[in-house]
Tab-separated table of N, CA and C in Angstrom:
chain	number	residue	atom	x	y	z
A	1	MET	N	0.860	-1.183	0.000
A	1	MET	CA	0.000	0.000	0.000
A	1	MET	C	0.893	1.229	0.000
A	2	SER	N	0.647	2.117	-0.913
A	2	SER	CA	1.446	3.337	-0.982
A	2	SER	C	0.869	4.406	-0.057
A	3	THR	N	1.671	5.388	0.221
A	3	THR	CA	1.269	6.492	1.080
A	3	THR	C	0.398	7.457	0.289
A	4	PRO	N	-0.716	7.908	0.892
A	4	PRO	CA	-1.542	8.898	0.199
A	4	PRO	C	-0.728	10.145	-0.142
A	5	ARG	N	-0.957	10.694	-1.316
A	5	ARG	CA	-0.228	11.884	-1.761
A	5	ARG	C	-0.750	13.157	-1.111
A	6	ILE	N	-2.010	13.155	-0.749
A	6	ILE	CA	-2.629	14.291	-0.060
A	6	ILE	C	-3.304	13.720	1.176
A	7	GLN	N	-2.963	14.248	2.313
A	7	GLN	CA	-3.519	13.733	3.559
A	7	GLN	C	-4.982	14.154	3.712
A	8	ALA	N	-5.775	13.243	4.202
A	8	ALA	CA	-7.176	13.538	4.497
A	8	ALA	C	-7.248	14.451	5.719
A	9	LEU	N	-8.225	15.332	5.716
A	9	LEU	CA	-8.451	16.196	6.877
A	9	LEU	C	-8.833	15.351	8.081
A	10	ASN	N	-8.484	15.844	9.243
A	10	ASN	CA	-8.909	15.229	10.499
A	10	ASN	C	-9.719	16.242	11.278
A	11	PRO	N	-10.646	15.776	12.134
A	11	PRO	CA	-11.437	16.714	12.920
A	11	PRO	C	-10.554	17.473	13.899
A	12	PRO	N	-10.980	18.635	14.311
A	12	PRO	CA	-12.234	19.294	13.940
A	12	PRO	C	-12.124	19.929	12.551
A	13	TYR	N	-13.239	19.906	11.845
A	13	TYR	CA	-13.283	20.441	10.490
A	13	TYR	C	-13.785	21.887	10.512
A	14	ALA	N	-13.357	22.662	9.538
A	14	ALA	CA	-13.884	24.026	9.388
A	14	ALA	C	-15.404	23.937	9.226
A	15	ASP	N	-16.109	24.995	9.649
A	15	ASP	CA	-17.578	24.972	9.647
A	15	ASP	C	-18.175	24.575	8.300
A	16	GLY	N	-17.741	25.193	7.215
A	16	GLY	CA	-18.296	24.885	5.895
A	16	GLY	C	-18.024	23.454	5.472
A	17	VAL	N	-16.844	22.963	5.792
A	17	VAL	CA	-16.487	21.579	5.465
A	17	VAL	C	-17.358	20.626	6.275
A	18	GLN	N	-17.527	20.909	7.561
A	18	GLN	CA	-18.380	20.063	8.403
A	18	GLN	C	-19.809	20.037	7.864
A	19	GLN	N	-20.314	21.184	7.428
A	19	GLN	CA	-21.669	21.230	6.868
A	19	GLN	C	-21.778	20.361	5.620
A	20	ASP	N	-20.758	20.391	4.770
A	20	ASP	CA	-20.765	19.531	3.579
A	20	ASP	C	-20.734	18.058	3.973
A	21	PHE	N	-19.916	17.708	4.948
A	21	PHE	CA	-19.864	16.319	5.414
A	21	PHE	C	-21.227	15.896	5.963
A	22	ASP	N	-21.866	16.778	6.709
A	22	ASP	CA	-23.178	16.468	7.281
A	22	ASP	C	-24.223	16.243	6.188
A	23	ARG	N	-24.091	16.957	5.075
A	23	ARG	CA	-25.045	16.798	3.964
A	23	ARG	C	-24.864	15.474	3.237
A	24	ILE	N	-23.631	15.012	3.095
A	24	ILE	CA	-23.355	13.851	2.249
A	24	ILE	C	-23.324	12.529	3.029
A	25	MET	N	-22.999	12.571	4.312
A	25	MET	CA	-22.837	11.337	5.088
A	25	MET	C	-24.069	11.066	5.949
A	26	PRO	N	-24.425	9.792	6.112
A	26	PRO	CA	-25.523	9.458	7.028
A	26	PRO	C	-25.157	9.856	8.459
A	27	PRO	N	-26.151	10.177	9.281
A	27	PRO	CA	-25.878	10.554	10.670
A	27	PRO	C	-25.072	9.467	11.392
A	28	GLY	N	-24.068	9.909	12.134
A	28	GLY	CA	-23.264	8.996	12.924
A	28	GLY	C	-22.159	8.276	12.163
A	29	ILE	N	-22.042	8.520	10.859
A	29	ILE	CA	-21.001	7.882	10.044
A	29	ILE	C	-19.926	8.922	9.746
A	30	ALA	N	-18.687	8.564	10.027
A	30	ALA	CA	-17.567	9.488	9.773
A	30	ALA	C	-17.417	9.727	8.271
A	31	PRO	N	-16.958	10.905	7.885
A	31	PRO	CA	-16.764	11.188	6.457
A	31	PRO	C	-15.732	10.243	5.839
A	32	LEU	N	-15.997	9.830	4.620
A	32	LEU	CA	-15.070	8.959	3.895
A	32	LEU	C	-13.753	9.680	3.625
A	33	LYS	N	-12.699	8.900	3.450
A	33	LYS	CA	-11.381	9.470	3.140
A	33	LYS	C	-11.429	10.317	1.874
A	34	LEU	N	-12.218	9.900	0.901
A	34	LEU	CA	-12.353	10.680	-0.335
A	34	LEU	C	-12.804	12.099	-0.017
A	35	PHE	N	-13.867	12.239	0.749
A	35	PHE	CA	-14.396	13.565	1.062
A	35	PHE	C	-13.434	14.352	1.944
A	36	ARG	N	-12.786	13.676	2.882
A	36	ARG	CA	-11.823	14.360	3.753
A	36	ARG	C	-10.600	14.822	2.972
A	37	THR	N	-10.243	14.093	1.919
A	37	THR	CA	-9.112	14.505	1.080
A	37	THR	C	-9.509	15.673	0.192
A	38	VAL	N	-10.639	15.554	-0.491
A	38	VAL	CA	-11.109	16.655	-1.339
A	38	VAL	C	-11.385	17.886	-0.485
A	39	GLY	N	-11.725	17.683	0.792
A	39	GLY	CA	-11.971	18.787	1.716
A	39	GLY	C	-10.770	19.696	1.926
A	40	GLN	N	-9.596	19.281	1.475
A	40	GLN	CA	-8.433	20.178	1.495
A	40	GLN	C	-8.709	21.421	0.650
A	41	ASN	N	-9.646	21.309	-0.283
A	41	ASN	CA	-10.107	22.452	-1.072
A	41	ASN	C	-11.618	22.537	-0.862
A	42	PRO	N	-12.075	23.305	0.132
A	42	PRO	CA	-13.494	23.341	0.478
A	42	PRO	C	-14.420	23.702	-0.689
A	43	ARG	N	-13.980	24.578	-1.573
A	43	ARG	CA	-14.804	24.950	-2.724
A	43	ARG	C	-15.052	23.743	-3.626
A	44	VAL	N	-14.003	22.980	-3.911
A	44	VAL	CA	-14.151	21.800	-4.766
A	44	VAL	C	-15.032	20.754	-4.075
A	45	LEU	N	-14.845	20.567	-2.776
A	45	LEU	CA	-15.692	19.630	-2.035
A	45	LEU	C	-17.158	20.019	-2.159
A	46	SER	N	-17.449	21.282	-1.927
A	46	SER	CA	-18.827	21.754	-1.986
A	46	SER	C	-19.432	21.548	-3.373
A	47	ARG	N	-18.670	21.856	-4.414
A	47	ARG	CA	-19.157	21.684	-5.794
A	47	ARG	C	-19.310	20.204	-6.147
A	48	MET	N	-18.377	19.400	-5.671
A	48	MET	CA	-18.440	17.964	-5.942
A	48	MET	C	-19.697	17.361	-5.309
A	49	ILE	N	-19.961	17.708	-4.078
A	49	ILE	CA	-21.142	17.195	-3.389
A	49	ILE	C	-22.412	17.703	-4.066
A	50	ALA	N	-22.413	18.939	-4.496
A	50	ALA	CA	-23.584	19.501	-5.168
A	50	ALA	C	-23.871	18.778	-6.478
A	51	GLY	N	-22.842	18.228	-7.120
A	51	GLY	CA	-23.014	17.528	-8.387
A	51	GLY	C	-23.274	16.041	-8.246
A	52	SER	N	-23.464	15.574	-7.040
A	52	SER	CA	-23.674	14.145	-6.802
A	52	SER	C	-24.982	13.666	-7.414
A	53	LEU	N	-24.979	12.437	-7.906
A	53	LEU	CA	-26.199	11.833	-8.445
A	53	LEU	C	-26.632	10.631	-7.604
A	54	LEU	N	-26.360	10.682	-6.307
A	54	LEU	CA	-26.747	9.579	-5.435
A	54	LEU	C	-28.144	9.755	-4.852
A	55	ASP	N	-28.832	10.807	-5.267
A	55	ASP	CA	-30.203	11.009	-4.823
A	55	ASP	C	-31.131	10.120	-5.657
A	56	LYS	N	-32.419	10.192	-5.387
A	56	LYS	CA	-33.389	9.429	-6.167
A	56	LYS	C	-33.537	10.104	-7.522
A	57	GLY	N	-32.962	9.504	-8.522
A	57	GLY	CA	-33.003	10.070	-9.862
A	57	GLY	C	-33.984	9.327	-10.747
A	58	SER	N	-33.739	9.400	-12.031
A	58	SER	CA	-34.637	8.773	-13.000
A	58	SER	C	-34.345	7.289	-13.192
A	59	ILE	N	-33.219	6.814	-12.663
A	59	ILE	CA	-32.850	5.405	-12.807
A	59	ILE	C	-32.894	4.703	-11.452
A	60	SER	N	-32.959	3.397	-11.483
A	60	SER	CA	-32.986	2.617	-10.244
A	60	SER	C	-31.611	2.631	-9.578
A	61	VAL	N	-31.596	2.319	-8.299
A	61	VAL	CA	-30.327	2.176	-7.579
A	61	VAL	C	-29.481	1.110	-8.270
A	62	ARG	N	-30.109	0.053	-8.725
A	62	ARG	CA	-29.390	-1.034	-9.396
A	62	ARG	C	-28.689	-0.536	-10.658
A	63	ALA	N	-29.406	0.180	-11.514
A	63	ALA	CA	-28.806	0.705	-12.751
A	63	ALA	C	-27.681	1.683	-12.420
A	64	ARG	N	-27.928	2.551	-11.451
A	64	ARG	CA	-26.905	3.524	-11.051
A	64	ARG	C	-25.638	2.814	-10.594
A	65	GLU	N	-25.807	1.819	-9.751
A	65	GLU	CA	-24.641	1.139	-9.189
A	65	GLU	C	-23.921	0.262	-10.211
A	66	ILE	N	-24.629	-0.297	-11.171
A	66	ILE	CA	-23.948	-1.032	-12.249
A	66	ILE	C	-23.019	-0.083	-12.991
A	67	MET	N	-23.521	1.091	-13.336
A	67	MET	CA	-22.690	2.071	-14.053
A	67	MET	C	-21.500	2.507	-13.207
A	68	ILE	N	-21.733	2.776	-11.947
A	68	ILE	CA	-20.651	3.243	-11.077
A	68	ILE	C	-19.616	2.140	-10.867
A	69	LEU	N	-20.070	0.941	-10.526
A	69	LEU	CA	-19.117	-0.142	-10.258
A	69	LEU	C	-18.299	-0.492	-11.490
A	70	ARG	N	-18.949	-0.596	-12.642
A	70	ARG	CA	-18.203	-0.958	-13.851
A	70	ARG	C	-17.236	0.159	-14.242
A	71	THR	N	-17.675	1.404	-14.157
A	71	THR	CA	-16.797	2.531	-14.489
A	71	THR	C	-15.588	2.553	-13.558
A	72	CYS	N	-15.825	2.418	-12.264
A	72	CYS	CA	-14.709	2.423	-11.306
A	72	CYS	C	-13.774	1.240	-11.542
A	73	ALA	N	-14.325	0.077	-11.841
A	73	ALA	CA	-13.481	-1.092	-12.113
A	73	ALA	C	-12.626	-0.863	-13.356
A	74	LEU	N	-13.226	-0.342	-14.413
A	74	LEU	CA	-12.471	-0.077	-15.642
A	74	LEU	C	-11.347	0.925	-15.401
A	75	CYS	N	-11.586	1.873	-14.507
A	75	CYS	CA	-10.581	2.896	-14.192
A	75	CYS	C	-9.580	2.424	-13.134
A	76	GLY	N	-9.772	1.233	-12.597
A	76	GLY	CA	-8.876	0.744	-11.549
A	76	GLY	C	-9.066	1.458	-10.224
A	77	ALA	N	-10.236	2.037	-10.018
A	77	ALA	CA	-10.525	2.809	-8.807
A	77	ALA	C	-11.103	1.886	-7.733
A	78	GLU	N	-10.231	1.059	-7.181
A	78	GLU	CA	-10.645	0.061	-6.194
A	78	GLU	C	-11.276	0.710	-4.959
A	79	TYR	N	-10.747	1.859	-4.548
A	79	TYR	CA	-11.299	2.564	-3.386
A	79	TYR	C	-12.795	2.834	-3.593
A	80	GLU	N	-13.136	3.525	-4.680
A	80	GLU	CA	-14.529	3.932	-4.892
A	80	GLU	C	-15.416	2.735	-5.189
A	81	TRP	N	-14.899	1.780	-5.934
A	81	TRP	CA	-15.638	0.552	-6.215
A	81	TRP	C	-16.024	-0.121	-4.892
A	82	GLY	N	-15.061	-0.279	-3.993
A	82	GLY	CA	-15.319	-0.930	-2.712
A	82	GLY	C	-16.314	-0.179	-1.848
A	83	VAL	N	-16.220	1.146	-1.840
A	83	VAL	CA	-17.170	1.961	-1.077
A	83	VAL	C	-18.589	1.714	-1.583
A	84	HIS	N	-18.759	1.672	-2.902
A	84	HIS	CA	-20.102	1.482	-3.462
A	84	HIS	C	-20.612	0.056	-3.282
A	85	VAL	N	-19.738	-0.935	-3.361
A	85	VAL	CA	-20.167	-2.312	-3.080
A	85	VAL	C	-20.669	-2.388	-1.641
A	86	ALA	N	-19.901	-1.828	-0.707
A	86	ALA	CA	-20.273	-1.879	0.711
A	86	ALA	C	-21.555	-1.098	0.992
A	87	ALA	N	-21.685	0.071	0.406
A	87	ALA	CA	-22.817	0.948	0.721
A	87	ALA	C	-24.096	0.584	-0.021
A	88	PHE	N	-23.982	0.100	-1.258
A	88	PHE	CA	-25.174	-0.058	-2.090
A	88	PHE	C	-25.359	-1.441	-2.715
A	89	GLY	N	-24.383	-2.334	-2.578
A	89	GLY	CA	-24.471	-3.639	-3.233
A	89	GLY	C	-25.708	-4.430	-2.850
A	90	THR	N	-26.004	-4.478	-1.563
A	90	THR	CA	-27.180	-5.216	-1.098
A	90	THR	C	-28.458	-4.517	-1.534
A	91	LYS	N	-28.504	-3.202	-1.386
A	91	LYS	CA	-29.695	-2.437	-1.776
A	91	LYS	C	-29.981	-2.591	-3.271
A	92	ALA	N	-28.931	-2.728	-4.075
A	92	ALA	CA	-29.093	-2.896	-5.520
A	92	ALA	C	-29.461	-4.332	-5.889
A	93	GLY	N	-29.377	-5.245	-4.928
A	93	GLY	CA	-29.759	-6.629	-5.172
A	93	GLY	C	-28.727	-7.450	-5.926
A	94	PHE	N	-27.459	-7.073	-5.826
A	94	PHE	CA	-26.408	-7.796	-6.542
A	94	PHE	C	-26.067	-9.112	-5.856
A	95	THR	N	-25.809	-10.124	-6.661
A	95	THR	CA	-25.248	-11.372	-6.162
A	95	THR	C	-23.730	-11.211	-6.133
A	96	PRO	N	-23.018	-12.054	-5.384
A	96	PRO	CA	-21.554	-11.992	-5.424
A	96	PRO	C	-21.003	-12.168	-6.845
A	97	THR	N	-21.633	-13.018	-7.636
A	97	THR	CA	-21.196	-13.216	-9.024
A	97	THR	C	-21.347	-11.930	-9.825
A	98	GLN	N	-22.427	-11.201	-9.600
A	98	GLN	CA	-22.630	-9.941	-10.318
A	98	GLN	C	-21.635	-8.880	-9.872
A	99	VAL	N	-21.348	-8.814	-8.588
A	99	VAL	CA	-20.334	-7.860	-8.123
A	99	VAL	C	-19.003	-8.182	-8.794
A	100	ALA	N	-18.639	-9.458	-8.814
A	100	ALA	CA	-17.393	-9.869	-9.479
A	100	ALA	C	-17.418	-9.515	-10.960
A	101	ALA	N	-18.579	-9.625	-11.582
A	101	ALA	CA	-18.706	-9.348	-13.020
A	101	ALA	C	-18.518	-7.873	-13.354
A	102	THR	N	-18.594	-7.001	-12.351
A	102	THR	CA	-18.297	-5.589	-12.627
A	102	THR	C	-16.802	-5.376	-12.792
A	103	VAL	N	-16.009	-6.281	-12.235
A	103	VAL	CA	-14.548	-6.197	-12.331
A	103	VAL	C	-14.030	-7.064	-13.468
A	104	HIS	N	-14.543	-8.279	-13.538
A	104	HIS	CA	-14.093	-9.257	-14.534
A	104	HIS	C	-15.195	-9.384	-15.572
A	105	GLU	N	-14.919	-8.978	-16.775
A	105	GLU	CA	-15.948	-8.922	-17.817
A	105	GLU	C	-16.708	-10.240	-17.908
A	106	ASP	N	-17.981	-10.186	-17.551
A	106	ASP	CA	-18.849	-11.358	-17.593
A	106	ASP	C	-20.279	-10.883	-17.775
A	107	THR	N	-20.673	-10.654	-19.008
A	107	THR	CA	-22.035	-10.177	-19.256
A	107	THR	C	-23.063	-11.283	-19.048
A	108	GLN	N	-22.623	-12.536	-18.930
A	108	GLN	CA	-23.549	-13.650	-18.686
A	108	GLN	C	-24.173	-13.565	-17.290
A	109	ALA	N	-23.542	-12.845	-16.394
A	109	ALA	CA	-24.040	-12.736	-15.022
A	109	ALA	C	-25.270	-11.840	-14.920
A	110	TRP	N	-25.603	-11.149	-16.005
A	110	TRP	CA	-26.629	-10.116	-15.951
A	110	TRP	C	-27.806	-10.416	-16.870
A	111	PRO	N	-29.019	-10.024	-16.456
A	111	PRO	CA	-30.130	-10.015	-17.411
A	111	PRO	C	-29.883	-8.916	-18.457
A	112	ALA	N	-30.584	-8.978	-19.567
A	112	ALA	CA	-30.335	-8.075	-20.704
A	112	ALA	C	-30.356	-6.599	-20.315
A	113	GLN	N	-31.311	-6.184	-19.485
A	113	GLN	CA	-31.430	-4.774	-19.107
A	113	GLN	C	-30.209	-4.294	-18.326
A	114	ASP	N	-29.549	-5.186	-17.617
A	114	ASP	CA	-28.338	-4.849	-16.873
A	114	ASP	C	-27.091	-5.011	-17.737
A	115	SER	N	-27.060	-6.047	-18.535
A	115	SER	CA	-25.908	-6.323	-19.402
A	115	SER	C	-25.627	-5.159	-20.345
A	116	VAL	N	-26.683	-4.540	-20.835
A	116	VAL	CA	-26.502	-3.412	-21.752
A	116	VAL	C	-25.824	-2.236	-21.043
A	117	LEU	N	-26.000	-2.124	-19.734
A	117	LEU	CA	-25.330	-1.065	-18.970
A	117	LEU	C	-23.837	-1.343	-18.839
A	118	ILE	N	-23.478	-2.598	-18.657
A	118	ILE	CA	-22.057	-2.973	-18.625
A	118	ILE	C	-21.415	-2.578	-19.954
A	119	ARG	N	-22.107	-2.881	-21.044
A	119	ARG	CA	-21.563	-2.552	-22.365
A	119	ARG	C	-21.532	-1.046	-22.605
A	120	LEU	N	-22.491	-0.307	-22.033
A	120	LEU	CA	-22.469	1.157	-22.119
A	120	LEU	C	-21.239	1.701	-21.393
A	121	ALA	N	-21.010	1.245	-20.175
A	121	ALA	CA	-19.829	1.701	-19.427
A	121	ALA	C	-18.548	1.363	-20.179
A	122	ASP	N	-18.490	0.164	-20.749
A	122	ASP	CA	-17.305	-0.252	-21.512
A	122	ASP	C	-17.084	0.654	-22.721
A	123	ALA	N	-18.153	0.936	-23.457
A	123	ALA	CA	-18.038	1.776	-24.658
A	123	ALA	C	-17.609	3.192	-24.297
A	124	LEU	N	-18.232	3.765	-23.283
A	124	LEU	CA	-17.868	5.126	-22.881
A	124	LEU	C	-16.418	5.185	-22.419
A	125	HIS	N	-15.984	4.181	-21.692
A	125	HIS	CA	-14.603	4.150	-21.211
A	125	HIS	C	-13.623	4.019	-22.377
A	126	ALA	N	-13.946	3.169	-23.325
A	126	ALA	CA	-13.024	2.878	-24.428
A	126	ALA	C	-12.999	3.960	-25.500
A	127	THR	N	-14.167	4.568	-25.768
A	127	THR	CA	-14.247	5.470	-26.927
A	127	THR	C	-14.835	6.840	-26.624
A	128	SER	N	-15.292	7.052	-25.410
A	128	SER	CA	-15.988	8.297	-25.043
A	128	SER	C	-17.228	8.523	-25.894
A	129	SER	N	-17.807	7.440	-26.402
A	129	SER	CA	-19.008	7.520	-27.229
A	129	SER	C	-19.723	6.173	-27.191
A	130	VAL	N	-20.836	6.106	-27.906
A	130	VAL	CA	-21.631	4.882	-27.986
A	130	VAL	C	-22.045	4.685	-29.436
A	131	GLY	N	-21.819	3.497	-29.955
A	131	GLY	CA	-22.202	3.192	-31.330
A	131	GLY	C	-23.713	3.109	-31.497
A	132	ASP	N	-24.158	3.207	-32.735
A	132	ASP	CA	-25.593	3.213	-33.040
A	132	ASP	C	-26.297	1.925	-32.621
A	133	THR	N	-25.656	0.786	-32.806
A	133	THR	CA	-26.287	-0.491	-32.454
A	133	THR	C	-26.522	-0.576	-30.950
A	134	LEU	N	-25.515	-0.247	-30.163
A	134	LEU	CA	-25.668	-0.263	-28.709
A	134	LEU	C	-26.691	0.776	-28.271
A	135	TRP	N	-26.670	1.948	-28.883
A	135	TRP	CA	-27.634	2.997	-28.521
A	135	TRP	C	-29.066	2.523	-28.761
A	136	ALA	N	-29.297	1.873	-29.888
A	136	ALA	CA	-30.638	1.360	-30.196
A	136	ALA	C	-31.064	0.328	-29.147
A	137	GLU	N	-30.139	-0.505	-28.724
A	137	GLU	CA	-30.457	-1.489	-27.695
A	137	GLU	C	-30.754	-0.802	-26.358
A	138	LEU	N	-29.972	0.195	-26.004
A	138	LEU	CA	-30.224	0.956	-24.775
A	138	LEU	C	-31.620	1.573	-24.786
A	139	LYS	N	-32.026	2.084	-25.941
A	139	LYS	CA	-33.333	2.748	-26.067
A	139	LYS	C	-34.496	1.778	-25.852
A	140	THR	N	-34.263	0.471	-25.991
A	140	THR	CA	-35.340	-0.490	-25.723
A	140	THR	C	-35.614	-0.626	-24.229
A	141	PHE	N	-34.655	-0.221	-23.409
A	141	PHE	CA	-34.801	-0.355	-21.958
A	141	PHE	C	-34.884	0.973	-21.214
A	142	TYR	N	-34.311	2.019	-21.768
A	142	TYR	CA	-34.155	3.270	-21.025
A	142	TYR	C	-34.667	4.466	-21.821
A	143	THR	N	-35.245	5.434	-21.093
A	143	THR	CA	-35.740	6.670	-21.707
A	143	THR	C	-34.578	7.635	-21.946
A	144	ASP	N	-34.857	8.694	-22.690
A	144	ASP	CA	-33.830	9.716	-22.909
A	144	ASP	C	-33.352	10.306	-21.585
A	145	GLU	N	-34.295	10.585	-20.686
A	145	GLU	CA	-33.939	11.132	-19.371
A	145	GLU	C	-32.983	10.188	-18.640
A	146	GLN	N	-33.272	8.910	-18.670
A	146	GLN	CA	-32.426	7.931	-17.995
A	146	GLN	C	-31.064	7.798	-18.671
A	147	LEU	N	-31.040	7.843	-19.991
A	147	LEU	CA	-29.772	7.718	-20.713
A	147	LEU	C	-28.846	8.896	-20.420
A	148	ILE	N	-29.412	10.090	-20.318
A	148	ILE	CA	-28.592	11.252	-19.940
A	148	ILE	C	-27.971	11.012	-18.568
A	149	GLU	N	-28.779	10.549	-17.623
A	149	GLU	CA	-28.265	10.304	-16.273
A	149	GLU	C	-27.170	9.239	-16.278
A	150	LEU	N	-27.351	8.179	-17.042
A	150	LEU	CA	-26.359	7.100	-17.113
A	150	LEU	C	-25.033	7.580	-17.695
A	151	VAL	N	-25.102	8.373	-18.759
A	151	VAL	CA	-23.872	8.882	-19.381
A	151	VAL	C	-23.161	9.857	-18.440
A	152	VAL	N	-23.916	10.731	-17.789
A	152	VAL	CA	-23.315	11.676	-16.844
A	152	VAL	C	-22.682	10.925	-15.667
A	153	LEU	N	-23.346	9.876	-15.188
A	153	LEU	CA	-22.759	9.063	-14.113
A	153	LEU	C	-21.392	8.527	-14.503
A	154	ALA	N	-21.287	7.997	-15.707
A	154	ALA	CA	-19.994	7.466	-16.164
A	154	ALA	C	-18.937	8.566	-16.140
A	155	GLY	N	-19.296	9.749	-16.604
A	155	GLY	CA	-18.346	10.860	-16.596
A	155	GLY	C	-17.958	11.287	-15.193
A	156	LEU	N	-18.941	11.394	-14.308
A	156	LEU	CA	-18.651	11.786	-12.928
A	156	LEU	C	-17.737	10.779	-12.240
A	157	TYR	N	-17.974	9.512	-12.478
A	157	TYR	CA	-17.162	8.503	-11.797
A	157	TYR	C	-15.811	8.275	-12.460
A	158	HIS	N	-15.636	8.743	-13.682
A	158	HIS	CA	-14.275	8.839	-14.217
A	158	HIS	C	-13.525	9.909	-13.416
A	159	ALA	N	-14.187	11.037	-13.170
A	159	ALA	CA	-13.550	12.106	-12.389
A	159	ALA	C	-13.225	11.630	-10.974
A	160	VAL	N	-14.161	10.947	-10.330
A	160	VAL	CA	-13.905	10.418	-8.989
A	160	VAL	C	-12.738	9.431	-9.035
A	161	SER	N	-12.691	8.610	-10.068
A	161	SER	CA	-11.583	7.651	-10.222
A	161	SER	C	-10.251	8.371	-10.344
A	162	TYR	N	-10.237	9.470	-11.078
A	162	TYR	CA	-9.000	10.255	-11.194
A	162	TYR	C	-8.542	10.723	-9.815
A	163	ILE	N	-9.490	11.177	-9.006
A	163	ILE	CA	-9.150	11.680	-7.670
A	163	ILE	C	-8.580	10.562	-6.805
A	164	VAL	N	-9.308	9.446	-6.700
A	164	VAL	CA	-8.869	8.391	-5.777
A	164	VAL	C	-7.579	7.727	-6.244
A	165	ASN	N	-7.396	7.607	-7.555
A	165	ASN	CA	-6.164	6.989	-8.056
A	165	ASN	C	-4.971	7.937	-7.950
A	166	THR	N	-5.167	9.203	-8.291
A	166	THR	CA	-4.067	10.169	-8.259
A	166	THR	C	-3.604	10.458	-6.840
A	167	THR	N	-4.544	10.552	-5.914
A	167	THR	CA	-4.176	10.842	-4.526
A	167	THR	C	-3.771	9.585	-3.758
A	168	LYS	N	-3.937	8.434	-4.375
A	168	LYS	CA	-3.574	7.134	-3.772
A	168	LYS	C	-4.262	6.933	-2.423
A	169	LEU	N	-5.580	7.146	-2.417
A	169	LEU	CA	-6.335	6.966	-1.178
A	169	LEU	C	-6.213	5.537	-0.672
A	170	GLU	N	-6.035	5.407	0.623
A	170	GLU	CA	-6.060	4.086	1.252
A	170	GLU	C	-7.502	3.589	1.240
A	171	LEU	N	-7.681	2.297	1.054
A	171	LEU	CA	-9.020	1.726	1.016
A	171	LEU	C	-9.706	1.898	2.365
A	172	GLU	N	-11.009	2.081	2.331
A	172	GLU	CA	-11.791	2.152	3.568
A	172	GLU	C	-11.794	0.767	4.215
A	173	THR	N	-11.745	0.731	5.526
A	173	THR	CA	-11.664	-0.526	6.265
A	173	THR	C	-12.827	-1.464	5.949
A	174	ALA	N	-14.033	-0.945	5.875
A	174	ALA	CA	-15.221	-1.784	5.679
A	174	ALA	C	-15.512	-2.094	4.213
A	175	ALA	N	-14.705	-1.584	3.311
A	175	ALA	CA	-14.979	-1.766	1.882
A	175	ALA	C	-14.211	-2.965	1.325
A	176	PRO	N	-14.863	-3.759	0.473
A	176	PRO	CA	-14.157	-4.898	-0.129
A	176	PRO	C	-13.131	-4.447	-1.159
A	177	HIS	N	-12.242	-5.352	-1.482
A	177	HIS	CA	-11.220	-5.128	-2.507
A	177	HIS	C	-11.637	-5.879	-3.764
A	178	PHE	N	-11.033	-5.533	-4.902
A	178	PHE	CA	-11.303	-6.264	-6.140
A	178	PHE	C	-11.110	-7.762	-5.940
A	179	ASP	N	-10.021	-8.135	-5.280
A	179	ASP	CA	-9.718	-9.563	-5.144
A	179	ASP	C	-10.648	-10.286	-4.170
A	180	SER	N	-11.490	-9.538	-3.451
A	180	SER	CA	-12.492	-10.167	-2.586
A	180	SER	C	-13.479	-10.987	-3.405
A	181	TYR	N	-13.601	-10.663	-4.684
A	181	TYR	CA	-14.574	-11.310	-5.563
A	181	TYR	C	-13.897	-12.069	-6.695
A	182	ALA	N	-12.626	-12.394	-6.541
A	182	ALA	CA	-11.862	-13.043	-7.613
A	182	ALA	C	-12.362	-14.443	-7.934
A	183	ASN	N	-12.917	-15.153	-6.970
A	183	ASN	CA	-13.313	-16.550	-7.195
A	183	ASN	C	-14.809	-16.741	-7.368
A	184	ASN	N	-15.556	-15.685	-7.625
A	184	ASN	CA	-17.010	-15.813	-7.797
A	184	ASN	C	-17.372	-16.014	-9.237
């Protein structure tokens, strides 16, 4: 494990930073290392939290988390991938095989409506675009409103991946690692 390049803030936090942490974290849960690290620049933290798509949007928690997990896995962002598996994996209804399939390409683990999201994340990661055939397939399952949200999610989590990988954040204690699902 390498040393983080930017140290996470420790309490007590400046008032504005504490308010941002209170908005994003459930009551009684300490702020994640990601937020404490980005908190070194309170303006960026505030803007990042304001741009979050973890609220009830136009897509299901399951669709949201498939996009986030696959995007983070493709980017090698084990920190963020693990945080989302721990926080939302059960709520999204993922099996261990499906969680593993977000890291190890296995579209067989998914029903068609989910598999197309894996392929969307793959296409966006590889080409920053989506071909006409895949787009037509996406349109059979998702509305324009939902497709906008899915594409923006991929972009946001590329940015989050850049942060966690560049700053070399240490993994959260309660979050699984990629290799936790290597044999599923």
